[in-house]
Short mmCIF file of C-alpha atoms and ligand atoms in Angstrom, two decimals:
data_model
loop_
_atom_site.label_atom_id
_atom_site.label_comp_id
_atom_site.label_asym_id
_atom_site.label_seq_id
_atom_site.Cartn_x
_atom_site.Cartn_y
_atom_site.Cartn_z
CA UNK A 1 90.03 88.54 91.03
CA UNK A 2 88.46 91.66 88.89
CA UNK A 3 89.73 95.18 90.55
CA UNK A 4 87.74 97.50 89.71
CA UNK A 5 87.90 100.16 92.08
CA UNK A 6 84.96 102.73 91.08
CA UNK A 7 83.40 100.20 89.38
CA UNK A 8 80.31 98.56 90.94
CA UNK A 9 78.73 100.29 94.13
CA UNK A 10 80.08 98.97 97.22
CA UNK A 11 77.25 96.53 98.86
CA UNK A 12 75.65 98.56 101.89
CA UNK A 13 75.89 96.73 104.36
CA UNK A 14 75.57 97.17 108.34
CA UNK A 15 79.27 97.57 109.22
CA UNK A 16 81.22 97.17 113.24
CA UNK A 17 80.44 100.41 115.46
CA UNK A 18 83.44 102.40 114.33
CA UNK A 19 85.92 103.08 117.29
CA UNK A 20 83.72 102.52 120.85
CA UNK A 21 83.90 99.06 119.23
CA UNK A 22 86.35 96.67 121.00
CA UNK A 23 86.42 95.08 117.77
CA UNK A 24 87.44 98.58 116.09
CA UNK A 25 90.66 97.91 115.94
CA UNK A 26 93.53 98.84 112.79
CA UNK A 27 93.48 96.43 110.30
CA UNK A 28 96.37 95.52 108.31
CA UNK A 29 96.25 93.86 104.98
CA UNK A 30 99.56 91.64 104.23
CA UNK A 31 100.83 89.28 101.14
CA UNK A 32 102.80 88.70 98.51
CA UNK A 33 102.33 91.17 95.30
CA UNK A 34 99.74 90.94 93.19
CA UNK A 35 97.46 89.56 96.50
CA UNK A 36 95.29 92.95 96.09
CA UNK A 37 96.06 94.94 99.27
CA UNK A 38 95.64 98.08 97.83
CA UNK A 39 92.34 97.28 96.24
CA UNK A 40 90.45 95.11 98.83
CA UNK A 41 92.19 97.41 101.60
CA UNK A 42 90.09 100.26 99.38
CA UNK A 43 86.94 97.85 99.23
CA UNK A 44 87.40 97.12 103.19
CA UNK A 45 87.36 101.22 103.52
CA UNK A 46 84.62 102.23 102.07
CA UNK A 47 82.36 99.30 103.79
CA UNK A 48 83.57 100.15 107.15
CA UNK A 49 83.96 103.91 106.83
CA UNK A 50 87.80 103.95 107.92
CA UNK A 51 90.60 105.59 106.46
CA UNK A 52 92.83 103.55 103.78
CA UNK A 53 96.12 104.04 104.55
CA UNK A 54 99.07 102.56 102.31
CA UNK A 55 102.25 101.84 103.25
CA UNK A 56 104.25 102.35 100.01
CA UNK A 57 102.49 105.55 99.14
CA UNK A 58 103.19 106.88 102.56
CA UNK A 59 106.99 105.75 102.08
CA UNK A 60 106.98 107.52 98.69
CA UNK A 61 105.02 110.98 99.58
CA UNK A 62 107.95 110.72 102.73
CA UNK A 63 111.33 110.24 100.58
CA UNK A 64 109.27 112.15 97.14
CA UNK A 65 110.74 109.10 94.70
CA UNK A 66 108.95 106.37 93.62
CA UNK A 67 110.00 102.60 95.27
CA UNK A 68 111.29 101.76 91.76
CA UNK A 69 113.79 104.69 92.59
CA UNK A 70 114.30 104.07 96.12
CA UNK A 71 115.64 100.35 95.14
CA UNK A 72 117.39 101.41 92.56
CA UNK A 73 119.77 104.08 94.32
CA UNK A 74 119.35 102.91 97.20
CA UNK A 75 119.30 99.19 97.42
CA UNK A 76 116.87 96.94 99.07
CA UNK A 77 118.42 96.91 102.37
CA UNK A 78 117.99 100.82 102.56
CA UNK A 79 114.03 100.18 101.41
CA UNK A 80 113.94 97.79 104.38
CA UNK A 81 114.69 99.96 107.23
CA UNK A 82 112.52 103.01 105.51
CA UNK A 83 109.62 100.71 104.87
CA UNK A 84 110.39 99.82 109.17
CA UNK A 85 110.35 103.58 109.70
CA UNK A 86 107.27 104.35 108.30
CA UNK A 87 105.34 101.42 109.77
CA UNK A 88 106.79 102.31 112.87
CA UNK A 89 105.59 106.31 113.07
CA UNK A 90 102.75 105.40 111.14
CA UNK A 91 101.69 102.68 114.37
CA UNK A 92 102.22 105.54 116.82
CA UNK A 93 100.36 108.28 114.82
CA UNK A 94 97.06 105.48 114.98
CA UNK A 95 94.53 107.13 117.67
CA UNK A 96 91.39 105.99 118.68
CA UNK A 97 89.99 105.70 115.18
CA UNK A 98 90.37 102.32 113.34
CA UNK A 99 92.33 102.53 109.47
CA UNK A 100 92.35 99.78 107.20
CA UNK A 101 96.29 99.69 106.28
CA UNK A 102 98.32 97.84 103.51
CA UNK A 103 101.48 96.95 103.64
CA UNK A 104 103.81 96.37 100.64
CA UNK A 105 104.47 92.34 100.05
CA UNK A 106 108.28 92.12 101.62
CA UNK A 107 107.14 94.39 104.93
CA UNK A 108 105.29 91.56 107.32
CA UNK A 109 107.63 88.63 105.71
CA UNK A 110 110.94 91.16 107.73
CA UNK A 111 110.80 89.90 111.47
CA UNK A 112 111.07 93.44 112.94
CA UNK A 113 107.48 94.30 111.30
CA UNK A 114 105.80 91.11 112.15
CA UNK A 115 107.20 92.03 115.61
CA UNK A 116 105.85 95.11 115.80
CA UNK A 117 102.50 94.30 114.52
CA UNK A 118 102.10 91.22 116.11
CA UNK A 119 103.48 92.85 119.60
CA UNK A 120 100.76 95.59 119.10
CA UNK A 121 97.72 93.02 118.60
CA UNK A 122 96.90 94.31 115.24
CA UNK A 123 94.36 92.29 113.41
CA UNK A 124 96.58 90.63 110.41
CA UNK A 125 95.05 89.53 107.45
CA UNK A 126 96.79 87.64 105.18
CA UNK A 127 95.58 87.79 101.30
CA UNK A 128 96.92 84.40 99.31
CA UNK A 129 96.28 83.47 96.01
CA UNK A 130 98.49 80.95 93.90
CA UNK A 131 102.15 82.17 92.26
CA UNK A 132 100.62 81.98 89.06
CA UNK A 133 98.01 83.84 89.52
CA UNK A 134 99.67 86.74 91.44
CA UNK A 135 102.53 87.06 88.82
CA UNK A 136 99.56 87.33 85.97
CA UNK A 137 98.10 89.89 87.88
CA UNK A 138 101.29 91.93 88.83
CA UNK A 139 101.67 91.71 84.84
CA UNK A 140 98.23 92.93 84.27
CA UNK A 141 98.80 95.87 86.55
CA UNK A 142 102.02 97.19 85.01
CA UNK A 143 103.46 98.64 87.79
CA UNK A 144 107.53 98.25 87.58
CA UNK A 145 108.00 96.13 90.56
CA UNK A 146 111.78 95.98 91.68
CA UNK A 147 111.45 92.25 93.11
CA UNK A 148 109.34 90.83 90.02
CA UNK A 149 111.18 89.49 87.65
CA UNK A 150 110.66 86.03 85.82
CA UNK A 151 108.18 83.36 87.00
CA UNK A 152 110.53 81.41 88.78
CA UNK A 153 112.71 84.11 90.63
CA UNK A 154 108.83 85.50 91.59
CA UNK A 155 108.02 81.88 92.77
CA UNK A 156 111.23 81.49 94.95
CA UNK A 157 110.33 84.33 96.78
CA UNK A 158 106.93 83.36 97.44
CA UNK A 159 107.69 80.59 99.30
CA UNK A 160 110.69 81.47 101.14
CA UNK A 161 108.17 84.46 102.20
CA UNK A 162 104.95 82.07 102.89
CA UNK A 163 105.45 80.50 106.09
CA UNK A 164 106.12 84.55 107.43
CA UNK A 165 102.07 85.48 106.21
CA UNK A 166 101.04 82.53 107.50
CA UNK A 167 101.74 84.37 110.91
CA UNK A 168 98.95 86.50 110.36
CA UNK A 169 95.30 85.67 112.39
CA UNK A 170 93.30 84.97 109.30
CA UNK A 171 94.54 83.83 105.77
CA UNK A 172 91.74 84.61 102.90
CA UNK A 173 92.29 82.63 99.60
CA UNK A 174 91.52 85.59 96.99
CA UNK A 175 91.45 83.12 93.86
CA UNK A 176 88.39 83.75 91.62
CA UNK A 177 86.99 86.30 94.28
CA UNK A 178 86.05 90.01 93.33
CA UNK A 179 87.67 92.76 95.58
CA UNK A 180 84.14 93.46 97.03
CA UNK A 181 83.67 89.91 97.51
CA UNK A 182 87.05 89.19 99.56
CA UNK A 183 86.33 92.52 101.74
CA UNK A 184 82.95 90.99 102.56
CA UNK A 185 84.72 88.15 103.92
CA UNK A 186 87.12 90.12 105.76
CA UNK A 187 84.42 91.77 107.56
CA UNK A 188 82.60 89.02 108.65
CA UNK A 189 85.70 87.32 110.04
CA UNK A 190 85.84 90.52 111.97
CA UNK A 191 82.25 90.42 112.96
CA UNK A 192 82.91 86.51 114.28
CA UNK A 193 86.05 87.83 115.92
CA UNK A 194 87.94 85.27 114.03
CA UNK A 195 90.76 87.94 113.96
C1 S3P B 1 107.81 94.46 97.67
C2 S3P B 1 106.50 94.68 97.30
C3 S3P B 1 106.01 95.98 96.86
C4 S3P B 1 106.89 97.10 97.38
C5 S3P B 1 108.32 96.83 97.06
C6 S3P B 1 108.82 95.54 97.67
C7 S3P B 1 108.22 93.10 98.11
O1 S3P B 1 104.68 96.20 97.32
O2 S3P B 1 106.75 97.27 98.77
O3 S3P B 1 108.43 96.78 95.67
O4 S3P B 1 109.28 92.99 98.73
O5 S3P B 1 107.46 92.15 97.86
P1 S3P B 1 103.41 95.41 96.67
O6 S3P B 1 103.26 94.13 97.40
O7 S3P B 1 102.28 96.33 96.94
O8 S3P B 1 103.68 95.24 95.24
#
């Protein structure tokens, strides 16, 4: 998958009525790292014309240290019920206006989240790609992530996490697919209500 945010124009295309839509609703983007939430959540943005929201950067701006920081004095555990915090307030601050929202890769793969979401009727899209290829492209990014380590510990995780995103209404295989490409998709699953 290239990311290349700024990069080529977004394709114009005709997009869902924004909120008098019933099909208008939230969107949340979940996976494992390296799936590209952040980048085809930015893609799925623009096309639709709905605010990208992230998850992790609202958790950061909130507590003002970086997750890196908050695992490391904090522990995991503590992430876990900040990272349920903010999805929480950030659910009841949602109006009438659809976002497109990405989570970080541990949030929908903690039962209270999937709950919450799932409870709510959000539209969840799950982004999948193979180990492999999402550890190459965590390494490519070179963003310290706390829970990447080597291959296998990376791969362990992955699968105890899989069957959780395979909760979610639609999954989208993001191997060999551009960013724009993959929001396309996204789109047109919404468009065929398929989510
Ligand atoms: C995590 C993934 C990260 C971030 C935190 C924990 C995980 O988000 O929330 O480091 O548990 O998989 P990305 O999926 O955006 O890297």
């Amino acid at each position: 998958m290239s990311d290349r945010p700024g990069g080529q124009p977004a394709t114009i295309m005709s997009v869902p009525e924004s909120a008098s839509d019933h099909r208008a609703r939230t969107i949340f983007l979940v996976g494992f790292m390296g799936a590209g939430k952040s980048s085809v959540g930015l893609a799925l943005s623009r096309k639709l014309g709905w605010p990208f929201e992230d998850l992790d950067q609202r958790i950061e701006a909130q507590e003002r240290r970086s997750i890196e920081q908050i695992f490391q004095q904090s522990g995991e555990s503590a992430f876990r019920q900040i990272e349920h915090a903010a999805l929480r307030s950030l659910i009841q601050e949602l109006g009438a206006s659809p976002r497109v929202v990405a989570v970080g890769g541990g949030a929908f793969a903690q039962v209270n989240n999937a709950a919450l979401l799932e409870g709510a009727g959000f539209p969840v899209i799950f982004l999948d790609a193979p180990v492999e290829e999402l550890f190459r492209r965590c390494q490519e990014q070179q963003l310290n992530r706390p829970l990447r380590r080597d291959l296998e510990e990376f791969r362990r995780l992955y699968e105890m996490r899989r069957p959780c995103y395979l909760r979610a209404a639609l999954r989208i295989e993001t191997n060999g697919k551009d960013v724009e490409g993959i929001a396309a998709e996204v789109i047109e699953s919404l468009r065929n209500d398929a989510v």
